[in-house]
GROMACS .gro file of N, CA and C in nm:
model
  390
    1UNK      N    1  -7.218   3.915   6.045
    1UNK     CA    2  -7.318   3.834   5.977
    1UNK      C    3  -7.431   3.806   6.077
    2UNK      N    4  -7.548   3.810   6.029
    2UNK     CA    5  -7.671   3.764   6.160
    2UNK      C    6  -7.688   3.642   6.152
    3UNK      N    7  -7.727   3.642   6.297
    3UNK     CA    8  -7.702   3.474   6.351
    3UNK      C    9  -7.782   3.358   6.304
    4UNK      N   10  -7.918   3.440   6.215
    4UNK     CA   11  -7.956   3.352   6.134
    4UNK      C   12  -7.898   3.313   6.034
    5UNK      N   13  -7.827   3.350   5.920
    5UNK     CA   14  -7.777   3.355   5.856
    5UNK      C   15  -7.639   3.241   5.855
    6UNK      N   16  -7.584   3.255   6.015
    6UNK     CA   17  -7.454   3.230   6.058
    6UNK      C   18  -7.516   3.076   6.089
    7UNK      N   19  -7.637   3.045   6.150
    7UNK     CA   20  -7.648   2.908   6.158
    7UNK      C   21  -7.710   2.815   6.059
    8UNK      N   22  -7.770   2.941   5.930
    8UNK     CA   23  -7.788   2.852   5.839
    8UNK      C   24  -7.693   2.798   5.722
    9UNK      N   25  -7.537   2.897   5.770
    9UNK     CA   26  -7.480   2.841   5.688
    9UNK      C   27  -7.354   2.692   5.763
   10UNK      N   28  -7.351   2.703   5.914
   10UNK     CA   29  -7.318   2.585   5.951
   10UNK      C   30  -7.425   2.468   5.877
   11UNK      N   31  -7.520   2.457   5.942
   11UNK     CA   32  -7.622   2.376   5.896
   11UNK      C   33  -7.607   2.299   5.747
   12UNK      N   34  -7.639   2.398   5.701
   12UNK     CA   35  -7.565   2.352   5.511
   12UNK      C   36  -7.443   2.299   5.469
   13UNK      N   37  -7.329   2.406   5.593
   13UNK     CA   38  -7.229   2.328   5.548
   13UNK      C   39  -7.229   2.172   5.603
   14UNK      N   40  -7.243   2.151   5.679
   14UNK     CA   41  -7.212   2.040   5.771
   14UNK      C   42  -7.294   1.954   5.662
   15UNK      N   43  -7.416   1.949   5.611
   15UNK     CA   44  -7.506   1.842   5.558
   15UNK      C   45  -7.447   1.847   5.428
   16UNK      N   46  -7.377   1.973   5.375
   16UNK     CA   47  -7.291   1.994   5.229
   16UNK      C   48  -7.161   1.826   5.236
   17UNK      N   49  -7.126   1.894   5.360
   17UNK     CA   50  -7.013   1.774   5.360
   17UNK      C   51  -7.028   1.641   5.335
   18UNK      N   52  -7.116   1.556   5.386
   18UNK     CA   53  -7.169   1.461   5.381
   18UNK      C   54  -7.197   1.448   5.240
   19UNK      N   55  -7.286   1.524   5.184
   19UNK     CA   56  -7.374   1.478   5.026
   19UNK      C   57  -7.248   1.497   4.917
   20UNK      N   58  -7.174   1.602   4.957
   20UNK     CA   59  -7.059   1.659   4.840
   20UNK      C   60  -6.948   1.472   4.835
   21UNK      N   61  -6.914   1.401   4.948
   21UNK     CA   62  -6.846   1.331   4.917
   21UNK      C   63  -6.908   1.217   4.847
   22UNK      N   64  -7.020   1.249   4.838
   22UNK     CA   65  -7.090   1.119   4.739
   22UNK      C   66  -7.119   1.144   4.624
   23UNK      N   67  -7.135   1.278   4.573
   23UNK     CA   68  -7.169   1.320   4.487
   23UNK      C   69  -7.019   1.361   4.395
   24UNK      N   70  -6.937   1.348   4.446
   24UNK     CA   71  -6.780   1.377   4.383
   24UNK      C   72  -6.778   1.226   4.342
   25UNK      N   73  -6.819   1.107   4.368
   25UNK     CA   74  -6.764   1.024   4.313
   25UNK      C   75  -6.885   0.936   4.180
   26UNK      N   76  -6.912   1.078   4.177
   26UNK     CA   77  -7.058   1.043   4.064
   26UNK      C   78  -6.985   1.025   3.904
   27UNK      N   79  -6.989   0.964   3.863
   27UNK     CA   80  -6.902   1.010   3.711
   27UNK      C   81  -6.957   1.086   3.606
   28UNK      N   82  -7.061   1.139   3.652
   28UNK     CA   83  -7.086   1.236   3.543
   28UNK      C   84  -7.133   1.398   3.596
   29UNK      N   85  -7.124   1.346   3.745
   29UNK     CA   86  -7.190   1.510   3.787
   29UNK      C   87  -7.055   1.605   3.783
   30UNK      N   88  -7.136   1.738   3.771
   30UNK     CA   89  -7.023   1.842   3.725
   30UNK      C   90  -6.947   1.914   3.887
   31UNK      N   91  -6.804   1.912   3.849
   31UNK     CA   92  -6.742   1.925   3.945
   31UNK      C   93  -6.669   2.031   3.935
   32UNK      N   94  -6.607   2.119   4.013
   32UNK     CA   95  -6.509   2.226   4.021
   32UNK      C   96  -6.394   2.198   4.057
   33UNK      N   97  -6.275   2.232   4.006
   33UNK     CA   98  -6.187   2.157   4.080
   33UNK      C   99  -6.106   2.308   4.110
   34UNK      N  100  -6.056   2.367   4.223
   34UNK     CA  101  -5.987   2.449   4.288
   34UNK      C  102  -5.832   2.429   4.336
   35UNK      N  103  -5.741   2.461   4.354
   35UNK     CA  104  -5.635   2.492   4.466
   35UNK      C  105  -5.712   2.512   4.621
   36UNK      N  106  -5.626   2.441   4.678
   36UNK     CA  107  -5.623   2.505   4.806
   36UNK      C  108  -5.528   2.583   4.824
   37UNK      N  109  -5.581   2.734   4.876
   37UNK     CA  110  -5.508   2.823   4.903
   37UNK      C  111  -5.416   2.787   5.054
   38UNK      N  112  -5.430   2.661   5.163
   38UNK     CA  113  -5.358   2.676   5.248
   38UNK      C  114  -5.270   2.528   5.188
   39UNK      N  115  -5.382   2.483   5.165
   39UNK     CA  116  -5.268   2.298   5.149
   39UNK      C  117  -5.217   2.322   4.987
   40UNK      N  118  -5.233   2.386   4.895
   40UNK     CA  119  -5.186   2.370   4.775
   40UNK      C  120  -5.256   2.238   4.699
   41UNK      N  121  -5.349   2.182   4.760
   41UNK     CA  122  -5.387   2.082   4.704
   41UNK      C  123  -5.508   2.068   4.601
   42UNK      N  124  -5.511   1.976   4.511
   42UNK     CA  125  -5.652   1.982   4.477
   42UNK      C  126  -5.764   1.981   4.583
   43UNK      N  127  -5.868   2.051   4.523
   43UNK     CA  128  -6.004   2.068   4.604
   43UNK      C  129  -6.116   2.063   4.490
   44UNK      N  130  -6.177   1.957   4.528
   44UNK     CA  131  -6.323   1.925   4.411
   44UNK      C  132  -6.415   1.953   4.480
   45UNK      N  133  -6.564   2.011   4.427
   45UNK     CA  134  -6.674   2.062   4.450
   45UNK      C  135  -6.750   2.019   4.382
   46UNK      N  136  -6.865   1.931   4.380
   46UNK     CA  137  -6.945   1.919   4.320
   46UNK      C  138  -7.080   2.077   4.304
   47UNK      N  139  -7.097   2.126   4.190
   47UNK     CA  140  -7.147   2.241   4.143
   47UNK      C  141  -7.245   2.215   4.064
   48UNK      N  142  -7.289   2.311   4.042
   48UNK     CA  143  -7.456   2.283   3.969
   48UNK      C  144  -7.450   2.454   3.881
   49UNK      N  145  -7.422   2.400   3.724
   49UNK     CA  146  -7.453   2.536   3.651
   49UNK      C  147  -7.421   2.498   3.533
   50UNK      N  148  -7.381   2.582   3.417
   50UNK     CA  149  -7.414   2.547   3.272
   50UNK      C  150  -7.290   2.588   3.217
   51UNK      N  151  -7.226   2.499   3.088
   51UNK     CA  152  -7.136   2.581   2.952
   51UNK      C  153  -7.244   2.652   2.913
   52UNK      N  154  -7.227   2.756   2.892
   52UNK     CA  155  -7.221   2.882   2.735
   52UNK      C  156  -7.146   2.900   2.675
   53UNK      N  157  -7.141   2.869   2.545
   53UNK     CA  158  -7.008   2.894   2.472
   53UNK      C  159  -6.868   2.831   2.559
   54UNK      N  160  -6.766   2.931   2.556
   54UNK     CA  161  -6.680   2.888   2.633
   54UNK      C  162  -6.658   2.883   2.771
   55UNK      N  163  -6.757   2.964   2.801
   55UNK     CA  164  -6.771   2.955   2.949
   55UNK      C  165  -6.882   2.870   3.035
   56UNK      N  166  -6.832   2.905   3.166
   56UNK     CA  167  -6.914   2.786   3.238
   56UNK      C  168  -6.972   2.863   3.355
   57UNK      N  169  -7.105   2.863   3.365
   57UNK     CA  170  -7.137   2.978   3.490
   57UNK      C  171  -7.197   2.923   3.619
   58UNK      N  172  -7.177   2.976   3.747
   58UNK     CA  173  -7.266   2.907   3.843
   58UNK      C  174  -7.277   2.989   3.944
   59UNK      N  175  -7.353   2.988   4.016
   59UNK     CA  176  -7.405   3.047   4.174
   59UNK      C  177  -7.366   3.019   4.276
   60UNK      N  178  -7.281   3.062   4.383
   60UNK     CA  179  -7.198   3.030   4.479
   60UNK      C  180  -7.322   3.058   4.587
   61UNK      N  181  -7.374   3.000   4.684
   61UNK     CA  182  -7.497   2.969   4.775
   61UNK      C  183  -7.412   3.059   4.907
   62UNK      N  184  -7.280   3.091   4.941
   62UNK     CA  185  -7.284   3.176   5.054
   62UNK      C  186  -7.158   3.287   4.992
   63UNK      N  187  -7.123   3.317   4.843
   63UNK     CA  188  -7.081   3.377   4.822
   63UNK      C  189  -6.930   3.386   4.884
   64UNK      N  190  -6.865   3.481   4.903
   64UNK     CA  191  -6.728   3.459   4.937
   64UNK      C  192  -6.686   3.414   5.031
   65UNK      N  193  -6.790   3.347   5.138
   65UNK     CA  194  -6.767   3.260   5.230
   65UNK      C  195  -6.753   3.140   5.176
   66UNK      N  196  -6.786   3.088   5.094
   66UNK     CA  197  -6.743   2.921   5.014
   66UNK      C  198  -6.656   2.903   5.023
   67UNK      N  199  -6.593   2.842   5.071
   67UNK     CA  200  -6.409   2.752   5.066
   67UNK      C  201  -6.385   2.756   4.908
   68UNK      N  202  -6.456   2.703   4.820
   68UNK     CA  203  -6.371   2.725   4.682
   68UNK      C  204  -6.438   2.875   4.589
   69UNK      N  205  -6.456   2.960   4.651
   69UNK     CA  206  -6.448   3.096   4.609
   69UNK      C  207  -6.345   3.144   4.652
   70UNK      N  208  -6.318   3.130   4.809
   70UNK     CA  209  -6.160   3.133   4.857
   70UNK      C  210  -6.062   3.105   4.808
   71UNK      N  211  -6.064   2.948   4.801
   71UNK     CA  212  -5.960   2.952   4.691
   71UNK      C  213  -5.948   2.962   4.569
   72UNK      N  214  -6.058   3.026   4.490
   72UNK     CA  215  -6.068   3.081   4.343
   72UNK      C  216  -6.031   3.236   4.396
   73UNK      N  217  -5.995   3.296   4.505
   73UNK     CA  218  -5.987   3.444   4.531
   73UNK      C  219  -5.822   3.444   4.498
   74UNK      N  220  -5.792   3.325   4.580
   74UNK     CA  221  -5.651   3.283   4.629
   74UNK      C  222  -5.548   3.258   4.491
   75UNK      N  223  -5.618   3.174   4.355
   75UNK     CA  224  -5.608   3.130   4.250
   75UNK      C  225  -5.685   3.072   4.172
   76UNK      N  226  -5.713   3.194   4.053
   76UNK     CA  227  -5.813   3.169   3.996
   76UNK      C  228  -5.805   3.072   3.870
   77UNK      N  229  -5.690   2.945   3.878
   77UNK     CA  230  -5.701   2.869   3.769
   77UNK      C  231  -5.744   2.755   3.806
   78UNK      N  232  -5.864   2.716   3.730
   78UNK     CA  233  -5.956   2.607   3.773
   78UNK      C  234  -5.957   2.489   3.683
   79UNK      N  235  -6.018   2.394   3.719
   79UNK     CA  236  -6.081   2.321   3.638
   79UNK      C  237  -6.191   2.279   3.622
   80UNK      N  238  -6.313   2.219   3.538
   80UNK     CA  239  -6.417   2.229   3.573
   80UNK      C  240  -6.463   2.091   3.473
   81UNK      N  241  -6.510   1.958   3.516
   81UNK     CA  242  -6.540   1.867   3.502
   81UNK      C  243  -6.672   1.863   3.458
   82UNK      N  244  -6.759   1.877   3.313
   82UNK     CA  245  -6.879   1.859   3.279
   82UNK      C  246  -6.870   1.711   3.157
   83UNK      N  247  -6.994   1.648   3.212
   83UNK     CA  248  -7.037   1.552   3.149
   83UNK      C  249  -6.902   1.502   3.111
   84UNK      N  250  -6.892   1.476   3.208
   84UNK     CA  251  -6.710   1.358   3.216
   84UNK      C  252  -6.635   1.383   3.144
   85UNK      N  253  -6.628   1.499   3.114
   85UNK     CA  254  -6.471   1.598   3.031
   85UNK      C  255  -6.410   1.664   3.146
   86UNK      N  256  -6.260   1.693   3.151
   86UNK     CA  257  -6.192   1.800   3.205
   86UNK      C  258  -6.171   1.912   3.172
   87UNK      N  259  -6.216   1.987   3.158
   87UNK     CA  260  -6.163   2.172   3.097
   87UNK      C  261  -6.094   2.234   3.170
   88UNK      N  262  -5.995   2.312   3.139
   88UNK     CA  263  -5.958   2.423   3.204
   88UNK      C  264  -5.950   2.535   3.212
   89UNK      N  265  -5.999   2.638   3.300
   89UNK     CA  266  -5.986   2.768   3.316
   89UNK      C  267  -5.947   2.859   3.373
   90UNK      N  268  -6.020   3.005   3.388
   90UNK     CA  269  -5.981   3.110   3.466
   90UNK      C  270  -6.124   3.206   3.542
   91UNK      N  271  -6.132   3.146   3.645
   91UNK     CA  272  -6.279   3.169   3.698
   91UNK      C  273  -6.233   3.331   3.762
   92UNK      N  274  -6.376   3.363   3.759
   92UNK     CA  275  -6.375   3.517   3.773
   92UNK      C  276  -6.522   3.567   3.857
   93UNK      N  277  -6.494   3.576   3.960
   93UNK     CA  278  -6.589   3.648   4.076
   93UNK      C  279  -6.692   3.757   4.021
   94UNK      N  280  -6.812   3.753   4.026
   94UNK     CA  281  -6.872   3.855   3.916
   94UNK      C  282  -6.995   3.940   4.066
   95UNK      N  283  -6.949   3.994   4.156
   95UNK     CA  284  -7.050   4.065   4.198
   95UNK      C  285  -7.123   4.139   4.193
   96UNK      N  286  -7.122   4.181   4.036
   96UNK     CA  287  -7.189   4.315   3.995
   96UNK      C  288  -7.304   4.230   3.936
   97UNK      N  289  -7.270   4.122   3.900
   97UNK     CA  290  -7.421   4.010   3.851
   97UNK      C  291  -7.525   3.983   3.933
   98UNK      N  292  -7.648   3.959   3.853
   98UNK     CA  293  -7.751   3.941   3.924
   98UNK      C  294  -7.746   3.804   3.955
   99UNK      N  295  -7.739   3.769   4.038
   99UNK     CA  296  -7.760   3.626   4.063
   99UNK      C  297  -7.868   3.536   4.100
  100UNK      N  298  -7.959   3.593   4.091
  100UNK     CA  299  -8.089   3.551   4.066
  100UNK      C  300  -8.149   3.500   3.961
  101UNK      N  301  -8.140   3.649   3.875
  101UNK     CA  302  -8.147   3.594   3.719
  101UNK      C  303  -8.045   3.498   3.659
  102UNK      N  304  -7.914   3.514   3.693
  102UNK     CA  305  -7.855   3.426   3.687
  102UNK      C  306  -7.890   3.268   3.661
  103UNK      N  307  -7.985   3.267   3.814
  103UNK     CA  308  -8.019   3.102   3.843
  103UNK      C  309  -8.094   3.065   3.746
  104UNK      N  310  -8.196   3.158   3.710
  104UNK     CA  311  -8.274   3.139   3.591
  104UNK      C  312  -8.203   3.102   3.483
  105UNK      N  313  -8.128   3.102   3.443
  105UNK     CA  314  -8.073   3.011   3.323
  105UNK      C  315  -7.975   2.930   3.341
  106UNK      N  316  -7.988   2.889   3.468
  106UNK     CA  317  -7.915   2.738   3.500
  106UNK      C  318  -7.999   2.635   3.529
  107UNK      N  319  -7.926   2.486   3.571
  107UNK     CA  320  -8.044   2.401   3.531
  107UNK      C  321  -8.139   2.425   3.654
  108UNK      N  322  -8.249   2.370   3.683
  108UNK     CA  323  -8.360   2.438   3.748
  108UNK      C  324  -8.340   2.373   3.901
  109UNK      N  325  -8.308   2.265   3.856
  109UNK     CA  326  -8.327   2.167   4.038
  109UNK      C  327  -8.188   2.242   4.109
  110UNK      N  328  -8.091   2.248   4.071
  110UNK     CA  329  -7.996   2.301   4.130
  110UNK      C  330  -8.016   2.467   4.150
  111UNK      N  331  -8.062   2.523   4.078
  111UNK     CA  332  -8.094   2.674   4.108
  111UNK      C  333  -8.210   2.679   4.191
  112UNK      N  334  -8.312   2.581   4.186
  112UNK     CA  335  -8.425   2.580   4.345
  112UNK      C  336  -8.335   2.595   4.488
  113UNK      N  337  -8.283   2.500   4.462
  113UNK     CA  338  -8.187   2.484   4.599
  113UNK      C  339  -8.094   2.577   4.636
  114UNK      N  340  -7.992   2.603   4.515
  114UNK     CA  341  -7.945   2.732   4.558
  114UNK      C  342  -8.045   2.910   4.655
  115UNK      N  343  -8.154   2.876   4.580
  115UNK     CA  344  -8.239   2.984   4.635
  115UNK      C  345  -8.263   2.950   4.755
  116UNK      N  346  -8.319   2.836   4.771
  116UNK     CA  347  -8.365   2.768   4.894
  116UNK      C  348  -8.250   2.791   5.042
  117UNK      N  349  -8.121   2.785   4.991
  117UNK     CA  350  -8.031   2.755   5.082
  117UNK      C  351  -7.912   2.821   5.099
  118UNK      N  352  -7.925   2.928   5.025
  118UNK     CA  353  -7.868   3.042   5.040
  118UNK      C  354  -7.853   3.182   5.097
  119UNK      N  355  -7.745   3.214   5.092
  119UNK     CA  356  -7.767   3.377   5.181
  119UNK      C  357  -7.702   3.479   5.130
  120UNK      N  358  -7.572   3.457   5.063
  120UNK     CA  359  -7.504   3.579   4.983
  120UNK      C  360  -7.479   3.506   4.843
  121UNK      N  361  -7.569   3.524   4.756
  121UNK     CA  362  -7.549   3.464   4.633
  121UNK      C  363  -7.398   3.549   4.529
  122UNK      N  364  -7.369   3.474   4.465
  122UNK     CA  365  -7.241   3.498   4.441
  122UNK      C  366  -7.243   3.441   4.288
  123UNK      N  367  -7.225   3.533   4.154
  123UNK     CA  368  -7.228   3.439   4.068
  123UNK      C  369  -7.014   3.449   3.999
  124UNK      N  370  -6.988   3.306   3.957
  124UNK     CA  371  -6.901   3.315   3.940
  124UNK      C  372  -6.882   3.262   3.763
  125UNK      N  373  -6.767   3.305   3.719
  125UNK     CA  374  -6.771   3.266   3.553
  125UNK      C  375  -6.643   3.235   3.558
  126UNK      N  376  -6.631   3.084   3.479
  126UNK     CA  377  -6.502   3.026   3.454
  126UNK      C  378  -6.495   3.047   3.298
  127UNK      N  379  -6.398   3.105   3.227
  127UNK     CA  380  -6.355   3.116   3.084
  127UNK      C  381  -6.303   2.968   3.067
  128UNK      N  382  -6.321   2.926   3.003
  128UNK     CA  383  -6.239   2.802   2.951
  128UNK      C  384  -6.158   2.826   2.845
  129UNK      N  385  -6.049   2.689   2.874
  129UNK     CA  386  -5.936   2.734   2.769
  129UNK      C  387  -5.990   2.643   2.635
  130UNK      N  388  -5.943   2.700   2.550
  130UNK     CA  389  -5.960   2.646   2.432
  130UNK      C  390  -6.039   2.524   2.418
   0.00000   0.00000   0.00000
């Protein structure tokens, strides 16, 4: 990976950490909820993307370097917290997607940023269950 790249994604992460634990205890912002592939534990993410129909789509900002793409690699049954509902699904890694266009039809402030602060865009699709 180039070292630009490599320090812009410390950078993000490190300032990710900080904003993500405030933003997980938001009650209405939309959250991901993962396995951890080493602790088995829940892992929440606060995420930025849209239902369609039954599914729920979003833009991963360093792609399969994300800790919960990892553990969506690891186990892909998720859950996904919109507008203070729980759903559950089966998220699915889509690299053949454009993820650009993608962002374009997610909501806009969160797809600025994703562009802004990203390096291997990654779009991912959770099916929801029923």
């Amino acid at each position: 990976m180039p070292r630009s790249i490599e320090r812009k994604y410390r950078a993000v992460t490190a300032f990710q950490r900080r904003l993500n634990a405030v933003m997980r205890r938001l009650p209405n912002h939309t959250l991901l909820e993962t396995t951890g592939r080493t602790s088995g534990l829940p892992r929440r993410t606060p995420v930025g993307g849209r239902r369609v129909g039954d599914s729920f789509w979003l833009v991963s900002e360093f792609g399969e370097r994300s800790q919960y793409v990892r553990n969506i690699m690891a186990d892909p049954k998720v859950r996904v917290r919109v507008h203070g509902r729980w759903h559950t699904g089966t998220a699915h890694l889509l690299p053949d997607d454009d993820p650009v266009a993608r962002l374009r039809t997610l909501p806009r402030l969160n797809s600025a940023a994703v562009r802004v602060i990203g390096a291997q865009l990654l779009t991912v699709r959770v099916d929801l269950d029923g």
